[in-house]
Short mmCIF file of C-alpha atoms in Angstrom, two decimals:
data_model
loop_
_atom_site.label_atom_id
_atom_site.label_comp_id
_atom_site.label_asym_id
_atom_site.label_seq_id
_atom_site.Cartn_x
_atom_site.Cartn_y
_atom_site.Cartn_z
CA MET A 1 0.01 0.01 -0.02
CA ASN A 2 1.21 3.49 -0.90
CA THR A 3 0.31 6.87 0.46
CA THR A 4 0.57 10.54 -0.15
CA SER A 5 1.41 13.38 2.23
CA ASN A 6 -2.10 14.72 1.95
CA HIS A 7 -3.58 11.43 3.26
CA ILE A 8 -1.49 11.35 6.46
CA PRO A 9 -2.91 13.02 9.53
CA LYS A 10 -0.65 15.83 10.58
CA LYS A 11 -0.24 14.14 14.04
CA TYR A 12 1.39 11.16 12.38
CA ALA A 13 3.19 12.74 9.47
CA LEU A 14 6.95 12.68 9.26
CA GLU A 15 8.29 16.23 9.38
CA LYS A 16 11.81 15.18 8.50
CA PRO A 17 14.05 12.16 8.83
CA ILE A 18 15.62 11.46 12.20
CA HIS A 19 19.34 11.13 11.83
CA SER A 20 20.55 10.05 15.25
CA ASN A 21 24.30 9.73 15.83
CA GLN A 22 24.09 9.35 19.60
CA TYR A 23 24.77 6.29 21.78
CA LEU A 24 24.96 5.87 25.55
CA VAL A 25 28.07 4.47 27.21
CA ASN A 26 29.30 5.09 30.82
CA GLY A 27 26.54 7.65 31.50
CA VAL A 28 27.62 9.83 28.55
CA LEU A 29 25.59 10.49 25.41
CA LYS A 30 28.34 10.29 22.89
CA GLU A 31 28.30 11.20 19.22
CA TRP A 32 29.15 8.56 16.63
CA ALA A 33 31.32 9.74 13.72
CA GLY A 34 31.52 6.49 11.81
CA ASP A 35 29.27 4.58 9.46
CA THR A 36 25.53 4.86 9.71
CA ALA A 37 22.63 2.62 8.62
CA GLU A 38 19.66 4.27 6.96
CA VAL A 39 16.27 3.28 8.34
CA TYR A 40 13.41 2.92 5.89
CA SER A 41 9.78 2.32 6.25
CA ASN A 42 8.02 -0.38 4.08
CA ILE A 43 5.15 2.14 3.71
CA TYR A 44 5.87 3.79 0.36
CA TYR A 45 4.76 7.10 -1.02
CA GLU A 46 2.89 7.16 -4.37
CA ASN A 47 6.19 7.65 -6.18
CA GLY A 48 6.99 4.05 -5.30
CA GLU A 49 10.02 4.95 -3.32
CA PRO A 50 10.64 3.59 0.23
CA THR A 51 10.22 6.16 2.94
CA LEU A 52 13.44 7.22 4.53
CA LEU A 53 12.82 7.55 8.30
CA GLY A 54 16.32 8.45 9.40
CA SER A 55 19.59 6.78 10.27
CA VAL A 56 21.36 5.27 13.30
CA PRO A 57 24.98 4.40 14.08
CA ASP A 58 26.31 1.23 12.42
CA MET A 59 28.84 0.41 15.02
CA ASP A 60 31.62 -2.15 15.24
CA SER A 61 33.59 -4.19 17.70
CA GLY A 62 35.43 -1.21 19.01
CA ILE A 63 32.18 0.18 20.50
CA ALA A 64 31.36 -3.31 21.74
CA ASN A 65 34.56 -3.26 23.78
CA GLU A 66 33.74 0.25 25.03
CA ALA A 67 30.29 -0.85 26.11
CA ILE A 68 31.39 -4.03 27.93
CA LYS A 69 34.17 -2.08 29.74
CA SER A 70 31.56 0.43 30.91
CA ALA A 71 29.10 -2.20 32.14
CA VAL A 72 31.88 -4.33 33.88
CA THR A 73 33.31 -1.25 35.52
CA ALA A 74 29.84 -0.13 36.81
CA PHE A 75 29.21 -3.63 38.33
CA ASP A 76 32.80 -3.66 39.60
CA ARG A 77 32.70 -7.36 40.60
CA GLY A 78 29.69 -6.60 42.80
CA LYS A 79 31.28 -3.57 44.46
CA GLY A 80 29.66 -0.96 42.19
CA VAL A 81 27.31 1.78 43.24
CA TRP A 82 24.33 0.16 41.48
CA PRO A 83 24.60 -3.46 42.71
CA THR A 84 25.21 -2.30 46.30
CA MET A 85 22.54 0.41 46.30
CA LYS A 86 19.54 0.32 48.61
CA VAL A 87 16.44 -1.16 47.02
CA LYS A 88 14.49 2.07 47.56
CA ASP A 89 17.17 4.07 45.75
CA ARG A 90 17.09 1.76 42.75
CA ILE A 91 13.31 2.05 42.72
CA ALA A 92 13.64 5.83 42.83
CA CYS A 93 15.90 5.71 39.74
CA MET A 94 13.27 3.59 37.94
CA ASN A 95 10.44 5.98 38.88
CA THR A 96 12.52 8.84 37.49
CA PHE A 97 12.94 6.97 34.21
CA VAL A 98 9.15 6.38 33.95
CA GLU A 99 8.42 10.08 34.31
CA LYS A 100 11.10 10.98 31.76
CA MET A 101 9.71 8.36 29.34
CA LYS A 102 6.11 9.44 29.46
CA PRO A 103 6.49 12.72 27.47
CA HIS A 104 7.83 10.70 24.45
CA ARG A 105 4.60 8.78 24.00
CA GLU A 106 3.43 10.36 20.74
CA GLU A 107 6.86 10.26 19.17
CA VAL A 108 7.47 6.60 20.02
CA VAL A 109 3.98 5.60 18.87
CA LYS A 110 4.35 7.40 15.49
CA LEU A 111 7.71 5.56 14.98
CA LEU A 112 6.08 2.24 15.88
CA MET A 113 3.58 2.83 13.12
CA TRP A 114 6.11 3.86 10.51
CA GLU A 115 8.99 1.51 11.35
CA ILE A 116 7.12 -1.77 11.93
CA GLY A 117 3.64 -1.06 10.55
CA LYS A 118 1.87 -1.55 13.90
CA ASN A 119 -1.59 -0.10 13.80
CA LYS A 120 -2.41 2.94 15.84
CA GLN A 121 -4.44 1.17 18.53
CA ASP A 122 -1.73 -1.44 19.08
CA ALA A 123 1.04 1.19 18.98
CA TYR A 124 -0.51 3.12 21.79
CA LYS A 125 -1.25 -0.10 23.68
CA GLU A 126 2.35 -1.11 23.46
CA PHE A 127 3.66 2.15 24.90
CA ASP A 128 1.02 2.27 27.70
CA ARG A 129 1.50 -1.42 28.52
CA THR A 130 5.24 -0.85 28.81
CA ILE A 131 4.67 2.00 31.38
CA ASP A 132 2.29 -0.24 33.29
CA TYR A 133 4.90 -3.08 33.17
CA ILE A 134 7.61 -0.87 34.66
CA LEU A 135 5.24 0.24 37.46
CA ASP A 136 4.05 -3.31 38.11
CA THR A 137 7.68 -4.40 38.30
CA ILE A 138 8.41 -1.76 40.84
CA GLU A 139 5.47 -2.92 42.99
CA ALA A 140 6.51 -6.57 42.59
CA TYR A 141 10.05 -5.69 43.65
CA LYS A 142 8.70 -3.98 46.79
CA LYS A 143 6.67 -7.10 47.61
CA LEU A 144 9.68 -9.28 47.08
CA ASP A 145 11.81 -7.08 49.33
CA ARG A 146 9.24 -6.95 52.04
CA LYS A 147 9.27 -10.74 52.23
CA SER A 148 12.99 -10.56 52.60
CA ALA A 149 13.03 -7.94 55.32
CA ARG A 150 13.36 -10.49 58.14
CA PHE A 151 15.58 -13.22 59.65
CA GLU A 152 14.79 -16.90 59.48
CA LYS A 153 16.03 -19.38 62.13
CA GLU A 154 16.68 -23.06 61.37
CA SER A 155 18.85 -25.57 63.37
CA GLY A 156 20.41 -22.84 65.53
CA ILE A 157 21.36 -20.62 62.58
CA PHE A 158 19.91 -17.21 61.71
CA ALA A 159 19.70 -16.51 58.00
CA HIS A 160 18.92 -13.29 56.21
CA ILE A 161 17.96 -14.32 52.64
CA ARG A 162 17.61 -11.85 49.81
CA ARG A 163 18.06 -11.72 46.09
CA SER A 164 21.29 -10.35 44.54
CA PRO A 165 22.16 -9.42 40.97
CA LEU A 166 23.94 -11.75 38.62
CA GLY A 167 26.28 -9.19 36.95
CA VAL A 168 26.44 -7.92 33.41
CA VAL A 169 23.38 -8.54 31.20
CA LEU A 170 23.31 -8.32 27.33
CA CYS A 171 19.75 -7.46 26.29
CA LEU A 172 18.62 -8.07 22.71
CA GLY A 173 14.92 -7.42 21.94
CA PRO A 174 12.70 -8.31 18.99
CA TYR A 175 11.38 -6.13 16.19
CA ASN A 176 7.67 -7.01 16.58
CA TYR A 177 7.53 -5.55 20.14
CA PRO A 178 10.65 -3.40 20.16
CA LEU A 179 9.61 -1.43 23.12
CA ASN A 180 7.47 -3.67 25.30
CA GLU A 181 9.29 -7.03 25.02
CA THR A 182 12.63 -5.35 25.09
CA PHE A 183 11.81 -3.58 28.31
CA CYS A 184 10.41 -6.85 29.73
CA LEU A 185 14.06 -7.96 29.71
CA LEU A 186 15.81 -4.67 30.44
CA ILE A 187 13.71 -3.38 33.34
CA PRO A 188 13.81 -6.38 35.67
CA ALA A 189 17.48 -6.82 34.92
CA LEU A 190 18.16 -3.29 35.91
CA ILE A 191 16.02 -3.10 39.04
CA MET A 192 17.66 -6.27 40.48
CA GLY A 193 20.98 -4.50 40.40
CA ASN A 194 22.60 -5.76 37.23
CA THR A 195 24.34 -3.54 34.70
CA THR A 196 23.27 -3.84 31.16
CA ILE A 197 24.22 -3.42 27.49
CA PHE A 198 21.17 -3.01 25.27
CA LYS A 199 21.26 -3.34 21.41
CA PRO A 200 17.97 -2.65 19.72
CA ALA A 201 16.79 -4.90 16.86
CA LYS A 202 17.58 -3.85 13.31
CA ILE A 203 13.95 -2.98 12.72
CA GLY A 204 12.18 -0.76 15.25
CA VAL A 205 15.41 0.90 16.18
CA LEU A 206 14.68 4.64 15.77
CA LEU A 207 11.97 4.60 18.32
CA ILE A 208 14.61 3.93 21.05
CA THR A 209 16.48 7.15 20.22
CA PRO A 210 14.05 9.51 21.91
CA LEU A 211 14.57 7.63 25.23
CA LEU A 212 18.39 7.80 25.26
CA LYS A 213 18.44 10.98 27.36
CA ALA A 214 15.87 9.57 29.79
CA PHE A 215 18.14 6.55 30.39
CA GLN A 216 21.11 8.80 30.81
CA GLU A 217 19.55 11.08 33.34
CA SER A 218 17.88 8.28 35.37
CA PHE A 219 20.65 5.77 36.15
CA PRO A 220 24.28 6.02 37.36
CA PRO A 221 27.04 5.88 34.83
CA GLY A 222 27.62 2.54 33.14
CA VAL A 223 24.39 0.97 34.39
CA VAL A 224 22.58 1.31 31.06
CA ASN A 225 24.60 1.16 27.86
CA ILE A 226 22.86 1.47 24.57
CA VAL A 227 24.67 0.80 21.26
CA PHE A 228 23.48 0.31 17.70
CA GLY A 229 24.50 -2.07 14.90
CA ARG A 230 24.22 -5.55 13.53
CA GLY A 231 24.43 -8.47 15.97
CA ARG A 232 27.44 -10.09 14.41
CA LYS A 233 29.40 -6.83 14.74
CA ILE A 234 28.20 -5.84 18.21
CA ALA A 235 26.66 -8.78 20.21
CA ALA A 236 29.10 -11.42 19.07
CA PRO A 237 32.25 -9.47 20.18
CA ILE A 238 30.57 -8.64 23.49
CA ILE A 239 29.82 -12.24 24.22
CA LYS A 240 33.31 -13.35 23.18
CA THR A 241 34.86 -11.31 25.97
CA GLY A 242 33.43 -13.76 28.51
CA SER A 243 32.31 -10.79 30.64
CA ILE A 244 28.60 -11.26 30.09
CA ASP A 245 26.86 -13.10 32.86
CA VAL A 246 23.38 -13.15 31.37
CA LEU A 247 22.17 -13.36 27.75
CA ALA A 248 18.66 -11.98 27.65
CA LEU A 249 17.24 -12.35 24.16
CA ILE A 250 13.82 -12.44 22.52
CA GLY A 251 14.19 -13.65 18.99
CA HIS A 252 15.13 -16.84 17.08
CA SER A 253 16.75 -19.94 18.57
CA THR A 254 19.41 -19.88 15.88
CA SER A 255 20.57 -16.48 17.05
CA ALA A 256 20.60 -17.58 20.64
CA VAL A 257 22.66 -20.79 19.89
CA ALA A 258 25.11 -18.81 17.75
CA LEU A 259 25.76 -16.28 20.51
CA GLN A 260 26.00 -18.95 23.24
CA ASP A 261 28.68 -20.59 21.16
CA GLU A 262 30.77 -17.44 21.26
CA HIS A 263 31.00 -17.35 25.09
CA PRO A 264 34.20 -18.90 26.41
CA PHE A 265 32.59 -19.92 29.67
CA LYS A 266 29.22 -21.37 28.71
CA ASN A 267 28.68 -22.89 32.14
CA ARG A 268 28.73 -19.40 33.63
CA LEU A 269 26.29 -17.89 31.05
CA ARG A 270 22.70 -17.69 32.31
CA LEU A 271 20.11 -17.69 29.48
CA ILE A 272 16.85 -15.87 29.57
CA LEU A 273 15.31 -16.49 26.17
CA GLY A 274 11.92 -15.91 24.50
CA LEU A 275 12.14 -17.71 21.26
CA GLU A 276 9.88 -18.85 18.32
CA ALA A 277 6.71 -20.97 18.64
CA LYS A 278 4.14 -22.81 16.50
CA ASN A 279 1.13 -22.42 18.72
CA PRO A 280 -1.81 -24.58 17.69
CA ALA A 281 -5.56 -24.26 18.17
CA ILE A 282 -7.69 -27.42 18.53
CA ILE A 283 -11.32 -26.94 17.64
CA LEU A 284 -13.30 -29.85 19.08
CA PRO A 285 -16.70 -31.07 17.66
CA ASP A 286 -18.77 -29.23 20.31
CA ALA A 287 -16.97 -25.99 19.92
CA ASP A 288 -18.89 -22.67 19.62
CA ILE A 289 -17.93 -22.00 15.98
CA ASP A 290 -18.60 -18.25 16.06
CA LEU A 291 -16.41 -17.88 19.18
CA ALA A 292 -13.69 -20.13 17.73
CA VAL A 293 -13.58 -18.14 14.55
CA ARG A 294 -13.46 -14.81 16.33
CA GLU A 295 -10.66 -15.93 18.62
CA CYS A 296 -8.73 -17.65 15.90
CA ILE A 297 -8.90 -14.47 13.70
CA SER A 298 -7.47 -12.50 16.62
CA GLY A 299 -5.01 -15.17 17.45
CA SER A 300 -3.62 -15.83 14.01
CA LEU A 301 -3.74 -12.40 12.36
CA SER A 302 -3.38 -9.66 15.01
CA PHE A 303 -0.29 -7.55 13.92
CA ASN A 304 -0.36 -9.81 10.70
CA GLY A 305 0.57 -12.90 12.75
CA GLN A 306 4.00 -11.42 13.64
CA ARG A 307 3.91 -12.54 17.28
CA CYS A 308 5.49 -15.50 18.98
CA THR A 309 2.18 -16.10 20.68
CA ALA A 310 0.16 -16.13 17.44
CA LEU A 311 -1.89 -19.11 16.47
CA LYS A 312 0.11 -20.59 13.67
CA VAL A 313 -1.79 -23.76 12.90
CA LEU A 314 -5.42 -24.73 13.37
CA PHE A 315 -6.48 -28.36 13.97
CA VAL A 316 -10.24 -28.62 13.29
CA HIS A 317 -12.33 -31.72 13.86
CA LYS A 318 -13.81 -33.20 10.65
CA ASP A 319 -17.34 -32.96 11.95
CA VAL A 320 -17.14 -29.15 11.99
CA VAL A 321 -14.31 -28.37 9.61
CA ASP A 322 -16.43 -27.42 6.66
CA GLU A 323 -18.51 -25.01 8.67
CA PHE A 324 -15.49 -23.53 10.42
CA ASN A 325 -13.64 -23.07 7.15
CA LYS A 326 -16.57 -21.31 5.55
CA ARG A 327 -17.03 -18.83 8.38
CA PHE A 328 -13.31 -18.35 9.01
CA SER A 329 -12.53 -17.65 5.36
CA ALA A 330 -15.33 -15.11 5.16
CA ALA A 331 -14.11 -13.41 8.29
CA VAL A 332 -10.55 -13.19 6.95
CA ASP A 333 -11.69 -11.65 3.70
CA SER A 334 -13.63 -9.01 5.69
CA LEU A 335 -10.56 -7.73 7.55
CA ASN A 336 -9.59 -4.29 6.60
CA PHE A 337 -6.08 -3.72 5.15
CA GLY A 338 -4.88 -0.14 5.53
CA LEU A 339 -2.19 2.24 6.84
CA PRO A 340 -1.32 2.06 10.52
CA TRP A 341 -2.87 5.45 11.44
CA GLU A 342 -6.26 4.72 9.82
CA ASP A 343 -8.88 3.95 12.39
CA GLU A 344 -10.22 0.69 10.94
CA SER A 345 -6.93 -0.88 9.96
CA PHE A 346 -6.44 -4.39 11.21
CA LEU A 347 -3.97 -5.62 8.59
CA THR A 348 -1.09 -3.31 7.90
CA PRO A 349 2.07 -3.33 5.69
CA LEU A 350 4.78 -5.82 6.70
CA PRO A 351 8.01 -4.30 7.96
CA GLU A 352 10.39 -6.96 6.45
CA LYS A 353 10.89 -6.47 2.77
CA SER A 354 11.46 -10.21 2.24
CA LYS A 355 8.38 -11.28 4.13
CA PRO A 356 5.74 -11.06 1.32
CA ALA A 357 7.85 -13.24 -0.91
CA TYR A 358 8.40 -15.73 1.93
CA ILE A 359 4.66 -16.04 2.67
CA ASP A 360 4.05 -16.43 -1.05
CA SER A 361 6.55 -19.26 -1.14
CA LEU A 362 4.72 -21.10 1.68
CA ILE A 363 1.46 -20.71 -0.18
CA LYS A 364 2.92 -22.08 -3.38
CA ASP A 365 4.60 -24.99 -1.65
CA ALA A 366 1.26 -25.93 0.12
CA THR A 367 -0.84 -25.59 -3.04
CA SER A 368 1.62 -27.56 -5.05
CA LYS A 369 1.10 -30.42 -2.57
CA GLY A 370 -2.65 -30.48 -2.52
CA ALA A 371 -3.80 -27.56 -0.36
CA LYS A 372 -6.19 -24.93 -1.60
CA VAL A 373 -6.49 -21.23 -0.74
CA LEU A 374 -10.02 -21.08 0.70
CA ASN A 375 -10.52 -17.28 0.83
CA THR A 376 -11.06 -15.09 -2.19
CA LYS A 377 -8.35 -12.51 -1.30
CA GLY A 378 -5.89 -15.04 -0.04
CA GLY A 379 -2.30 -14.70 -1.27
CA LYS A 380 -2.79 -11.44 -3.22
CA LEU A 381 0.64 -9.94 -3.30
CA THR A 382 1.99 -6.39 -3.25
CA HIS A 383 5.47 -5.02 -2.60
CA ASN A 384 4.83 -4.78 1.11
CA TYR A 385 2.05 -7.18 1.85
CA CYS A 386 0.65 -10.64 1.15
CA TYR A 387 -3.06 -10.83 1.97
CA PRO A 388 -3.83 -13.60 4.52
CA ALA A 389 -4.29 -16.94 2.92
CA VAL A 390 -6.42 -19.73 4.52
CA LEU A 391 -4.81 -22.96 3.45
CA TYR A 392 -6.68 -26.27 3.57
CA PRO A 393 -6.04 -29.20 3.92
CA VAL A 394 -2.55 -28.84 5.19
CA THR A 395 -0.37 -31.93 5.66
CA LYS A 396 2.94 -32.82 7.21
CA ASP A 397 4.86 -32.67 3.90
CA MET A 398 4.19 -28.91 3.57
CA LYS A 399 6.63 -26.35 4.86
CA VAL A 400 3.88 -24.30 6.50
CA PHE A 401 3.08 -27.25 8.69
CA HIS A 402 6.54 -27.06 10.32
CA GLU A 403 7.93 -23.66 9.84
CA GLU A 404 6.97 -20.68 12.06
CA GLN A 405 5.48 -18.45 9.32
CA PHE A 406 5.51 -15.33 11.57
CA GLY A 407 3.17 -13.71 9.02
CA PRO A 408 -0.34 -13.72 7.43
CA VAL A 409 -0.99 -17.32 6.34
CA VAL A 410 -3.27 -19.70 8.32
CA PRO A 411 -2.84 -23.43 7.82
CA ILE A 412 -5.84 -25.59 8.72
CA ILE A 413 -5.57 -29.37 9.34
CA PRO A 414 -8.60 -31.68 9.74
CA PHE A 415 -8.57 -34.44 12.29
CA SER A 416 -10.86 -37.28 13.38
CA ASN A 417 -8.87 -38.60 16.33
CA ILE A 418 -7.63 -36.30 19.14
CA ASP A 419 -4.22 -38.18 19.06
CA GLU A 420 -3.51 -36.58 15.68
CA PRO A 421 -3.05 -32.99 17.06
CA LEU A 422 -1.51 -34.33 20.19
CA ASP A 423 1.08 -36.23 18.26
CA ALA A 424 1.82 -33.22 16.17
CA ILE A 425 2.29 -30.99 19.24
CA ALA A 426 4.50 -33.64 20.90
CA ASP A 427 6.65 -34.00 17.75
CA SER A 428 6.96 -30.22 17.28
CA GLU A 429 10.22 -28.44 18.17
CA TYR A 430 8.21 -25.88 20.04
CA GLY A 431 6.04 -25.89 23.12
CA GLN A 432 4.81 -22.44 24.20
CA GLN A 433 0.93 -22.43 24.28
CA VAL A 434 -2.17 -24.00 22.82
CA SER A 435 -5.82 -22.88 22.44
CA ILE A 436 -8.63 -25.43 22.92
CA PHE A 437 -12.18 -24.70 21.79
CA GLY A 438 -14.97 -26.91 23.25
CA LYS A 439 -17.17 -27.41 26.34
CA ASN A 440 -17.44 -31.09 27.10
CA THR A 441 -15.44 -31.55 30.31
CA ALA A 442 -15.12 -35.29 29.82
CA GLN A 443 -13.11 -34.47 26.69
CA LEU A 444 -11.43 -31.30 27.83
CA GLY A 445 -10.15 -32.81 31.14
CA PRO A 446 -7.92 -35.59 29.81
CA LEU A 447 -6.78 -33.29 26.89
CA ILE A 448 -5.64 -30.63 29.36
CA ASP A 449 -3.82 -33.30 31.39
CA VAL A 450 -1.69 -34.31 28.41
CA LEU A 451 -1.17 -30.76 27.01
CA ALA A 452 0.11 -29.54 30.38
CA ASN A 453 3.13 -31.71 29.75
CA LEU A 454 3.66 -30.42 26.23
CA VAL A 455 3.14 -26.66 26.46
CA CYS A 456 3.27 -24.01 29.23
CA ARG A 457 -0.05 -22.31 28.79
CA ILE A 458 -3.39 -23.88 27.82
CA ASN A 459 -6.04 -21.34 26.79
CA ILE A 460 -9.65 -22.53 26.92
CA ASN A 461 -11.91 -20.89 24.29
CA SER A 462 -9.52 -18.03 23.76
CA ALA A 463 -6.51 -17.15 21.60
CA CYS A 464 -2.96 -17.62 22.83
CA GLN A 465 -1.52 -14.48 24.31
CA ARG A 466 1.20 -13.19 26.60
CA GLY A 467 -0.68 -11.16 29.17
CA PRO A 468 -1.68 -10.42 31.82
CA ASP A 469 2.02 -9.77 32.64
CA ILE A 470 1.56 -11.10 36.18
CA PHE A 471 1.12 -14.62 34.70
CA PRO A 472 4.17 -16.77 33.79
CA PHE A 473 5.39 -16.46 30.23
CA THR A 474 7.66 -19.20 29.13
CA GLY A 475 7.88 -22.19 26.88
CA ARG A 476 9.23 -25.72 26.46
CA LYS A 477 11.79 -27.08 24.01
CA ASN A 478 12.97 -24.42 21.45
CA SER A 479 10.37 -21.84 22.55
CA ALA A 480 11.97 -20.37 25.76
CA VAL A 481 14.54 -20.58 28.49
CA GLY A 482 13.54 -18.94 31.80
CA THR A 483 10.26 -17.38 32.74
CA LEU A 484 9.21 -13.79 32.07
CA SER A 485 6.36 -12.32 34.10
CA VAL A 486 6.43 -9.32 36.39
CA PHE A 487 7.46 -11.51 39.37
CA ASP A 488 9.29 -14.35 37.61
CA ALA A 489 11.59 -11.99 35.68
CA LEU A 490 12.85 -10.52 38.98
CA ARG A 491 13.85 -14.04 40.02
CA SER A 492 15.28 -14.85 36.57
CA PHE A 493 17.70 -11.88 36.78
CA SER A 494 18.84 -12.53 40.31
CA ILE A 495 20.08 -15.27 42.60
CA ARG A 496 19.23 -16.10 46.30
CA THR A 497 21.96 -14.98 48.55
CA PHE A 498 22.01 -15.04 52.35
CA VAL A 499 23.96 -14.09 55.48
CA ALA A 500 24.19 -16.88 58.07
CA SER A 501 24.95 -16.50 61.76
CA LYS A 502 25.01 -19.06 64.62
CA ASP A 503 22.45 -18.24 67.26
CA ASN A 504 24.60 -17.02 70.16
CA GLU A 505 24.85 -13.91 72.27
CA TYR A 506 27.98 -12.64 70.47
CA ASN A 507 26.60 -13.00 66.96
CA ASN A 508 23.13 -11.85 67.87
CA GLU A 509 24.39 -8.56 69.29
CA ILE A 510 26.34 -7.95 65.98
CA LEU A 511 23.21 -8.54 63.91
CA GLU A 512 21.17 -6.29 66.06
CA ASN A 513 23.75 -3.55 65.67
CA LEU A 514 23.95 -4.07 61.89
CA VAL A 515 20.21 -3.66 61.56
CA ALA A 516 20.01 -0.67 63.87
CA SER A 517 23.09 1.14 62.34
CA LYS A 518 21.95 0.65 58.71
CA ASP A 519 25.55 0.18 57.83
CA SER A 520 24.57 -2.58 55.37
CA ASN A 521 22.17 -2.26 52.51
CA PHE A 522 21.85 -5.99 52.33
CA ILE A 523 21.09 -6.67 55.99
CA THR A 524 18.01 -4.52 56.51
CA THR A 525 14.56 -5.02 57.92
CA GLU A 526 13.28 -1.85 56.36
CA TYR A 527 9.70 -2.25 55.11
CA LEU A 528 9.06 -0.50 51.77
CA LEU A 529 5.63 1.10 51.47
#
């Protein structure tokens, strides 16, 4: 889809390209004088030319070394200001950041629309949800600290147990949620006392630049370091130093494996990974078809299916498959394709230039092996979009059965025996979530019992999703390592540490004096309100 300047609301129009040459290292916003990478939108103007949004630094291993030195120095083998700081003071820094972030809402939302094609409603939701996530993380940290503000006694030993930081964290976020999911790594890592290096994804990168100053002004030097460039030129050299204690990545398992292989001390590298998935839906014979269609539309095609939690394959019982296919195909064809800032846009241009051709290749592979495109608009191709195709019947010999399409194509597989979808889920390389549609508890109960051992979230009569953020977000097999939720992320980025003291008059007097004097930020019974 192309546009003209006259058709863009003034609020969302690009006044001029954003050429950012700044990066953040050791608490200083530095200017980059080297190579730059131009950032284009896949939303074209009517002249057929890609839209230049701006440029960012295209950094090399020299900056990688500068960033790692900064983060390592700030942590200072656990002696740094940030890891030894009082909990309430780290929280104060995080609250400062939130207040400095809020004024950039409109700018970040506009860039979300232009850079990755996220529709207006979802772009605002991503920004606001990120603010809520930070505030919820602060509250969760207070609760965690309150539970730690006491001594425990066992077998004649007093113990003061708290959570301590792990060290230096490398954060690599995804392009589809470049703000929210990136911050779901960065924020808990920071608040637990770790120092960080953050490299934005190659798409959805400009929207980070308005926040550089907020990071600089909110945290001590070296605690947050933000650099730009390709992973092989930045992330790999950082990992090779062996100074990274935690790799926090949301992306593809191949990237995670490649980076792990670069670390010289793999046993010391903690992994917190959100990876790909092939989440299925199972539509049982007694399912409410209208409800199943509605949820499967949202689940498979929200943000064009570019979500790890998207429904990427639908198993439909043969007794209802014809009716489901009829209603689902009609619903897909009724979806509105438009520009991100248009009020009714559900489907929007794809940010990756190669994605339409890839989706088209999946469709051609499936149709060459017996599948049909059920919906009228399915597979219609433009330079920046491939209209969602409903493919049926899909079989195991088709690429779309196995590959995570991460885009607008929906494979449907008929089944007569429940073991068919269960075997497919068990054989899959992924195990994040599943959606079940039905109401017969005699059928749902045993099905849930098996699926609980294959995936990490079972959604009954609803699409797969991440939220609410208070719930665990993780996966089995190639879908995740570690758990990301407001509470679980705090645990993932920290380790239990404690001070032990034998229960005797001499030691007890020392402990009482430590608590009363407030000479230690670790040994404290202060209760945070």
